[in-house]
GROMACS .gro file of C-alpha atoms in nm:
model
  354
    1MET     CA    1  -1.088  -0.674  -1.602
    2LEU     CA    2  -1.099  -0.951  -1.892
    3ASP     CA    3  -0.843  -1.239  -1.951
    4SER     CA    4  -0.593  -1.129  -2.226
    5SER     CA    5  -0.721  -1.389  -2.475
    6SER     CA    6  -1.069  -1.198  -2.464
    7LEU     CA    7  -1.237  -1.530  -2.361
    8LEU     CA    8  -1.517  -1.398  -2.233
    9HIS     CA    9  -1.614  -1.162  -2.551
   10ARG     CA   10  -1.655  -1.458  -2.752
   11PRO     CA   11  -2.007  -1.579  -2.676
   12ASP     CA   12  -2.260  -1.447  -2.823
   13TYR     CA   13  -2.530  -1.312  -2.560
   14GLY     CA   14  -2.786  -1.255  -2.776
   15ARG     CA   15  -3.061  -1.077  -2.592
   16LEU     CA   16  -2.906  -1.113  -2.275
   17ALA     CA   17  -2.634  -0.855  -2.415
   18ARG     CA   18  -2.929  -0.576  -2.311
   19SER     CA   19  -2.957  -0.776  -1.940
   20LYS     CA   20  -2.765  -0.623  -1.653
   21ALA     CA   21  -2.384  -0.830  -1.536
   22VAL     CA   22  -2.128  -0.812  -1.312
   23VAL     CA   23  -1.767  -0.908  -1.432
   24ALA     CA   24  -1.508  -1.008  -1.143
   25LEU     CA   25  -1.139  -1.179  -1.102
   26CYS     CA   26  -1.157  -1.482  -0.897
   27ASP     CA   27  -0.859  -1.593  -0.726
   28VAL     CA   28  -0.842  -1.981  -0.769
   29GLY     CA   29  -0.460  -2.013  -0.745
   30SER     CA   30  -0.458  -1.797  -1.084
   31LEU     CA   31  -0.692  -1.474  -1.168
   32THR     CA   32  -0.991  -1.662  -1.370
   33PRO     CA   33  -1.250  -1.416  -1.476
   34LEU     CA   34  -1.598  -1.434  -1.449
   35VAL     CA   35  -1.949  -1.317  -1.640
   36ILE     CA   36  -2.260  -1.329  -1.445
   37VAL     CA   37  -2.554  -1.198  -1.676
   38GLU     CA   38  -2.940  -1.158  -1.512
   39ALA     CA   39  -3.133  -1.399  -1.722
   40GLY     CA   40  -3.474  -1.311  -1.644
   41ARG     CA   41  -3.767  -1.477  -1.428
   42HIS     CA   42  -3.898  -1.831  -1.528
   43GLY     CA   43  -4.077  -1.855  -1.826
   44SER     CA   44  -3.959  -1.503  -1.969
   45ASP     CA   45  -3.819  -1.466  -2.319
   46THR     CA   46  -3.477  -1.414  -2.215
   47SER     CA   47  -3.479  -1.794  -2.115
   48ALA     CA   48  -3.415  -1.899  -2.493
   49ALA     CA   49  -3.130  -1.635  -2.498
   50ALA     CA   50  -2.985  -1.842  -2.201
   51ALA     CA   51  -3.004  -2.192  -2.325
   52ALA     CA   52  -2.827  -2.064  -2.651
   53LEU     CA   53  -2.545  -1.919  -2.425
   54LEU     CA   54  -2.516  -2.218  -2.238
   55ARG     CA   55  -2.474  -2.440  -2.544
   56GLN     CA   56  -2.188  -2.191  -2.689
   57ALA     CA   57  -2.028  -2.236  -2.407
   58PRO     CA   58  -1.862  -2.591  -2.431
   59GLU     CA   59  -1.724  -2.511  -2.793
   60LEU     CA   60  -1.556  -2.197  -2.663
   61GLY     CA   61  -1.380  -2.380  -2.357
   62LEU     CA   62  -1.620  -2.212  -2.117
   63SER     CA   63  -1.801  -2.350  -1.822
   64ALA     CA   64  -2.136  -2.211  -1.785
   65GLU     CA   65  -2.473  -2.246  -1.550
   66LEU     CA   66  -2.783  -2.113  -1.522
   67ILE     CA   67  -2.844  -2.035  -1.139
   68GLU     CA   68  -3.251  -2.043  -1.057
   69LEU     CA   69  -3.335  -1.783  -0.824
   70PRO     CA   70  -3.676  -1.654  -0.640
   71GLN     CA   71  -3.665  -1.349  -0.804
   72HIS     CA   72  -3.403  -1.319  -1.114
   73ASN     CA   73  -3.246  -1.624  -1.278
   74ALA     CA   74  -2.855  -1.586  -1.358
   75VAL     CA   75  -2.614  -1.721  -1.589
   76ALA     CA   76  -2.235  -1.753  -1.498
   77VAL     CA   77  -1.953  -1.771  -1.780
   78SER     CA   78  -1.641  -1.852  -1.712
   79PRO     CA   79  -1.319  -2.024  -1.821
   80SER     CA   80  -1.307  -2.248  -1.469
   81PRO     CA   81  -1.605  -2.505  -1.344
   82THR     CA   82  -1.407  -2.425  -0.997
   83VAL     CA   83  -1.540  -2.079  -1.038
   84ILE     CA   84  -1.872  -2.146  -1.143
   85SER     CA   85  -1.921  -2.401  -0.842
   86ILE     CA   86  -1.814  -2.136  -0.625
   87VAL     CA   87  -1.970  -1.869  -0.717
   88ARG     CA   88  -2.323  -2.052  -0.779
   89ARG     CA   89  -2.294  -2.117  -0.372
   90HIS     CA   90  -2.228  -1.784  -0.305
   91ILE     CA   91  -2.549  -1.679  -0.510
   92VAL     CA   92  -2.790  -1.939  -0.395
   93SER     CA   93  -2.674  -1.881  -0.018
   94GLU     CA   94  -2.692  -1.469  -0.057
   95SER     CA   95  -2.358  -1.440   0.045
   96SER     CA   96  -2.214  -1.123  -0.120
   97ILE     CA   97  -1.952  -0.825  -0.154
   98LEU     CA   98  -2.162  -0.668   0.073
   99ASP     CA   99  -2.111  -0.878   0.375
  100ALA     CA  100  -1.736  -0.799   0.336
  101PRO     CA  101  -1.590  -0.657   0.640
  102CYS     CA  102  -1.632  -0.240   0.641
  103PHE     CA  103  -1.809  -0.241   0.254
  104ASP     CA  104  -2.088  -0.041   0.397
  105MET     CA  105  -1.792   0.251   0.455
  106VAL     CA  106  -1.618   0.176   0.112
  107LEU     CA  107  -2.002   0.262  -0.034
  108GLU     CA  108  -1.959   0.596   0.147
  109HIS     CA  109  -1.683   0.718  -0.111
  110LEU     CA  110  -1.882   0.611  -0.409
  111GLY     CA  111  -1.970   0.964  -0.599
  112GLY     CA  112  -2.031   1.025  -0.964
  113THR     CA  113  -1.701   0.916  -1.066
  114ASP     CA  114  -1.549   0.554  -1.159
  115VAL     CA  115  -1.373   0.421  -0.837
  116VAL     CA  116  -1.158   0.100  -0.780
  117ALA     CA  117  -1.187  -0.029  -0.435
  118CYS     CA  118  -0.917  -0.278  -0.338
  119ARG     CA  119  -0.946  -0.500   0.008
  120ASN     CA  120  -0.581  -0.478   0.169
  121SER     CA  121  -0.569  -0.847   0.231
  122GLY     CA  122  -0.613  -0.942  -0.096
  123ALA     CA  123  -0.494  -0.675  -0.350
  124LEU     CA  124  -0.121  -0.758  -0.366
  125LYS     CA  125  -0.281  -1.090  -0.589
  126LEU     CA  126  -0.387  -0.812  -0.860
  127PHE     CA  127  -0.100  -0.567  -0.877
  128ASP     CA  128   0.272  -0.646  -0.888
  129VAL     CA  129   0.401  -0.430  -0.584
  130GLU     CA  130   0.771  -0.557  -0.587
  131LEU     CA  131   0.976  -0.214  -0.593
  132ALA     CA  132   1.362  -0.187  -0.589
  133THR     CA  133   1.458  -0.412  -0.300
  134PHE     CA  134   1.126  -0.432  -0.141
  135THR     CA  135   0.997  -0.774  -0.135
  136ARG     CA  136   0.630  -0.947  -0.218
  137ARG     CA  137   0.635  -1.020   0.157
  138GLU     CA  138   0.750  -0.713   0.313
  139ALA     CA  139   0.486  -0.512   0.136
  140ALA     CA  140   0.200  -0.791   0.203
  141SER     CA  141   0.259  -0.777   0.567
  142PHE     CA  142   0.251  -0.416   0.583
  143LEU     CA  143  -0.038  -0.307   0.346
  144LYS     CA  144  -0.255  -0.617   0.489
  145ASP     CA  145  -0.294  -0.362   0.842
  146ALA     CA  146  -0.249  -0.050   0.698
  147CYS     CA  147  -0.629  -0.019   0.626
  148GLU     CA  148  -0.858  -0.264   0.578
  149TRP     CA  149  -1.011  -0.105   0.199
  150THR     CA  150  -0.833   0.146  -0.042
  151VAL     CA  151  -1.057   0.323  -0.298
  152PHE     CA  152  -0.880   0.504  -0.593
  153SER     CA  153  -1.078   0.796  -0.772
  154GLY     CA  154  -0.873   0.936  -1.029
  155GLU     CA  155  -0.577   1.090  -0.851
  156LYS     CA  156  -0.724   1.061  -0.522
  157MET     CA  157  -0.671   0.763  -0.272
  158THR     CA  158  -0.883   0.717   0.053
  159PRO     CA  159  -0.787   0.470   0.309
  160VAL     CA  160  -1.108   0.269   0.470
  161PHE     CA  161  -1.049   0.132   0.790
  162PRO     CA  162  -1.269   0.107   1.123
  163SER     CA  163  -1.207   0.311   1.435
  164SER     CA  164  -0.902   0.120   1.564
  165GLU     CA  165  -0.521   0.163   1.668
  166LYS     CA  166  -0.428  -0.157   1.476
  167TYR     CA  167  -0.425   0.041   1.120
  168TYR     CA  168  -0.127   0.202   1.026
  169CYS     CA  169  -0.342   0.471   0.833
  170ASN     CA  170  -0.492   0.529   1.160
  171PHE     CA  171  -0.143   0.630   1.311
  172MET     CA  172  -0.068   0.838   1.000
  173SER     CA  173  -0.424   1.056   1.027
  174SER     CA  174  -0.331   1.131   1.361
  175VAL     CA  175  -0.014   1.320   1.316
  176ALA     CA  176   0.015   1.651   1.179
  177ASP     CA  177   0.182   1.772   0.860
  178GLY     CA  178   0.551   1.767   0.877
  179GLN     CA  179   0.790   2.046   0.648
  180SER     CA  180   0.920   1.802   0.360
  181LYS     CA  181   1.283   1.875   0.219
  182LEU     CA  182   1.355   1.509   0.068
  183GLY     CA  183   1.267   1.619  -0.265
  184SER     CA  184   1.576   1.860  -0.281
  185VAL     CA  185   1.823   1.624  -0.208
  186LEU     CA  186   1.685   1.308  -0.368
  187PRO     CA  187   2.003   1.140  -0.559
  188SER     CA  188   1.937   1.010  -0.905
  189GLY     CA  189   1.892   0.609  -0.982
  190VAL     CA  190   1.661   0.581  -0.704
  191GLN     CA  191   1.380   0.342  -0.770
  192LEU     CA  192   1.209   0.425  -0.425
  193ALA     CA  193   1.186   0.651  -0.157
  194LEU     CA  194   0.950   0.666   0.186
  195ASP     CA  195   0.965   1.010   0.325
  196PHE     CA  196   0.782   1.054   0.658
  197PRO     CA  197   0.832   1.436   0.763
  198VAL     CA  198   0.799   1.482   1.142
  199ALA     CA  199   0.600   1.800   1.246
  200SER     CA  200   0.639   1.689   1.632
  201ILE     CA  201   0.855   1.392   1.705
  202GLN     CA  202   0.698   1.328   2.068
  203GLU     CA  203   0.362   1.330   1.874
  204TRP     CA  204   0.499   1.101   1.585
  205ARG     CA  205   0.624   0.882   1.850
  206ARG     CA  206   0.326   0.865   2.086
  207GLY     CA  207   0.122   0.745   1.789
  208TYR     CA  208   0.349   0.487   1.633
  209GLU     CA  209   0.387   0.314   2.000
  210THR     CA  210   0.036   0.299   1.979
  211TRP     CA  211  -0.031   0.135   1.705
  212LEU     CA  212   0.281  -0.078   1.785
  213ASP     CA  213   0.083  -0.144   2.136
  214ALA     CA  214  -0.239  -0.283   1.953
  215ARG     CA  215  -0.029  -0.493   1.653
  216VAL     CA  216   0.112  -0.672   2.003
  217LYS     CA  217   0.437  -0.587   1.900
  218LEU     CA  218   0.534  -0.297   2.126
  219GLU     CA  219   0.740  -0.533   2.436
  220GLN     CA  220   0.914  -0.639   2.098
  221TYR     CA  221   0.997  -0.280   1.986
  222ASN     CA  222   1.118  -0.229   2.366
  223LYS     CA  223   1.336  -0.512   2.401
  224ARG     CA  224   1.492  -0.428   2.071
  225LEU     CA  225   1.567  -0.045   2.196
  226SER     CA  226   1.689  -0.184   2.465
  227ASP     CA  227   1.943  -0.422   2.357
  228LEU     CA  228   2.103  -0.152   2.124
  229ALA     CA  229   2.127   0.054   2.415
  230LYS     CA  230   2.334  -0.194   2.610
  231LYS     CA  231   2.543  -0.280   2.297
  232THR     CA  232   2.616   0.118   2.226
  233GLY     CA  233   2.611   0.266   2.574
  234LYS     CA  234   2.282   0.540   2.386
  235ASN     CA  235   1.926   0.467   2.412
  236PRO     CA  236   1.782   0.530   2.078
  237LEU     CA  237   1.500   0.719   2.210
  238ASN     CA  238   1.740   0.952   2.382
  239TRP     CA  239   1.949   0.957   2.078
  240GLU     CA  240   1.627   1.054   1.856
  241LYS     CA  241   1.571   1.343   2.086
  242GLU     CA  242   1.956   1.485   2.104
  243ILE     CA  243   1.965   1.511   1.734
  244GLY     CA  244   1.638   1.659   1.717
  245VAL     CA  245   1.457   1.437   1.420
  246ARG     CA  246   1.265   1.667   1.168
  247GLU     CA  247   1.214   1.404   0.911
  248VAL     CA  248   1.313   1.032   0.817
  249ALA     CA  249   1.330   0.848   0.483
  250VAL     CA  250   1.457   0.550   0.333
  251LEU     CA  251   1.594   0.505  -0.048
  252ALA     CA  252   1.585   0.194  -0.238
  253ALA     CA  253   1.735   0.099  -0.581
  254PRO     CA  254   1.836  -0.233  -0.688
  255GLY     CA  255   2.117  -0.339  -0.461
  256TYR     CA  256   2.087  -0.103  -0.172
  257ARG     CA  257   1.902   0.090   0.083
  258VAL     CA  258   1.993   0.427   0.265
  259ASN     CA  259   1.833   0.579   0.552
  260MET     CA  260   1.834   0.970   0.559
  261ILE     CA  261   1.733   1.143   0.863
  262ARG     CA  262   1.668   1.530   0.874
  263VAL     CA  263   1.841   1.663   1.188
  264ASN     CA  264   1.739   2.008   1.395
  265LYS     CA  265   2.066   2.163   1.263
  266SER     CA  266   2.291   2.189   0.983
  267VAL     CA  267   2.598   1.907   1.073
  268SER     CA  268   2.949   1.852   0.883
  269ARG     CA  269   2.944   1.924   0.555
  270ASP     CA  270   3.295   1.752   0.467
  271GLY     CA  271   3.175   1.466   0.293
  272THR     CA  272   3.359   1.192   0.487
  273VAL     CA  273   3.196   0.854   0.520
  274ARG     CA  274   3.220   0.710   0.855
  275ALA     CA  275   3.183   0.438   1.102
  276ASN     CA  276   2.829   0.430   1.234
  277PRO     CA  277   2.831   0.401   1.605
  278TYR     CA  278   2.452   0.366   1.655
  279THR     CA  279   2.365   0.118   1.369
  280GLY     CA  280   2.047  -0.024   1.357
  281PHE     CA  281   1.886   0.286   1.557
  282ALA     CA  282   1.703   0.341   1.257
  283ALA     CA  283   1.540   0.043   1.143
  284ALA     CA  284   1.465  -0.018   1.513
  285LEU     CA  285   1.269   0.362   1.592
  286TYR     CA  286   1.122   0.374   1.226
  287GLY     CA  287   1.091   0.036   1.109
  288ASP     CA  288   1.201  -0.259   0.920
  289ALA     CA  289   1.163  -0.093   0.587
  290PHE     CA  290   1.448   0.123   0.683
  291ASN     CA  291   1.838   0.002   0.650
  292ALA     CA  292   1.955  -0.206   0.955
  293ALA     CA  293   2.268  -0.268   0.790
  294ASP     CA  294   2.372   0.075   0.846
  295SER     CA  295   2.754  -0.002   0.954
  296CYS     CA  296   2.863   0.378   0.813
  297ILE     CA  297   2.728   0.705   0.824
  298LEU     CA  298   2.752   1.007   0.626
  299TYR     CA  299   2.657   1.383   0.778
  300CYS     CA  300   2.561   1.654   0.474
  301GLY     CA  301   2.389   1.972   0.545
  302ASP     CA  302   2.077   1.911   0.790
  303TRP     CA  303   2.097   1.519   0.678
  304MET     CA  304   2.260   1.223   0.809
  305LEU     CA  305   2.262   0.919   0.548
  306SER     CA  306   2.387   0.559   0.690
  307GLY     CA  307   2.401   0.264   0.483
  308GLU     CA  308   2.687   0.090   0.339
  309ARG     CA  309   3.025   0.192   0.273
  310GLN     CA  310   3.054   0.139  -0.093
  311VAL     CA  311   2.675   0.303  -0.143
  312LEU     CA  312   2.730   0.621   0.069
  313ASP     CA  313   3.074   0.697  -0.128
  314THR     CA  314   2.883   0.716  -0.443
  315LEU     CA  315   2.556   0.855  -0.364
  316ASN     CA  316   2.518   1.253  -0.561
  317LEU     CA  317   2.224   1.429  -0.332
  318GLY     CA  318   2.035   1.654  -0.545
  319HIS     CA  319   2.063   1.496  -0.864
  320GLY     CA  320   1.767   1.308  -0.881
  321GLN     CA  321   1.519   1.623  -0.798
  322PRO     CA  322   1.178   1.587  -0.884
  323SER     CA  323   0.933   1.871  -0.999
  324GLY     CA  324   0.607   1.928  -0.777
  325TRP     CA  325   0.746   1.806  -0.460
  326PRO     CA  326   0.528   1.888  -0.161
  327SER     CA  327   0.663   2.141   0.088
  328ARG     CA  328   0.440   1.993   0.397
  329ALA     CA  329   0.299   1.615   0.399
  330ARG     CA  330   0.249   1.352   0.629
  331ALA     CA  331   0.436   1.122   0.422
  332ALA     CA  332   0.540   1.052   0.079
  333VAL     CA  333   0.592   0.778  -0.187
  334TYR     CA  334   0.844   0.819  -0.432
  335THR     CA  335   0.912   0.610  -0.795
  336PRO     CA  336   1.008   0.713  -1.118
  337GLY     CA  337   0.660   0.671  -1.276
  338ARG     CA  338   0.435   0.805  -0.960
  339ARG     CA  339   0.428   0.957  -0.631
  340LEU     CA  340   0.193   0.944  -0.341
  341TYR     CA  341   0.159   1.266  -0.120
  342TRP     CA  342  -0.050   1.229   0.179
  343THR     CA  343  -0.105   1.561   0.320
  344ASN     CA  344  -0.351   1.692   0.557
  345GLN     CA  345  -0.631   1.783   0.293
  346SER     CA  346  -0.591   1.422   0.118
  347ILE     CA  347  -0.394   1.170  -0.032
  348ARG     CA  348  -0.291   1.206  -0.390
  349ILE     CA  349  -0.121   0.993  -0.670
  350TRP     CA  350   0.048   1.197  -0.926
  351ASN     CA  351   0.126   0.957  -1.239
  352VAL     CA  352   0.423   1.153  -1.410
  353ASN     CA  353   0.327   0.960  -1.746
  354GLN     CA  354   0.016   1.162  -1.766
   0.00000   0.00000   0.00000
């Protein structure tokens, strides 16, 4: 939680070292650390220690201020005077993280173990989320409304959100586990795979369209499907029913994305890459994470792969098979270092380096 130079370790806090304190990272164009230390009441024996800390700060290149409050004084220390000014206003006005939307729901998930709670609207400022061909902007656009907060406790992840259909996690919570077979055919070299096993395509479709409607995107979605129907002579929703979708996934690595759809029955295994008569269907039906530049198609067993010809020509299914892949899930996310499995029981994160 501290900066790499351990700047906030340098002061001698004296008797204040035994006081209550909080540490935060504040976003003021860059992430800047902050320490606030309880400094006792007016006239208490901690006032001398507070004064000593304030005298040290300039010599260490820090800003510090004593904030006098009715019950307890506090000393705020940071490399940034801007942070000190902002924090002083917040403390004096008694505004707190407790006032943040849904934070009372976050508190329900605090137990006897350490947790990290990230508010989704700002979590991307703390984490590098650029993976394979997915940009930071794409991830930010999705995660912002996936849920309000994300709580991490050990290997467990809990999305926190009010009862609203606009949250993607509400949609995912509403569908049942489906059988997942992506792990057995995963190619080598994949840097990111998003997998959505489908127990019932009708149930999945209702939930997905309800989510789009809540985000005022259903009309745009329907127009996109209608335009594709006019262009190809096939309604994408009818196509989805005809092939009997059982699982949808997108694979990404530097330079490419490939869509994978598992269908109801086995199809040609001849390994021939053909022109795709229904290009754009996967992205229109399942979201913009899927590759809309799927000019070619390859059938293999129960799987229908779509993407660019040069990519499909070189994919070797099954050469990247990970251990421990779930047999059933609502969603699964794969990277070479970490995996996330969302089942009916919980959302688990598996760090393969542990």
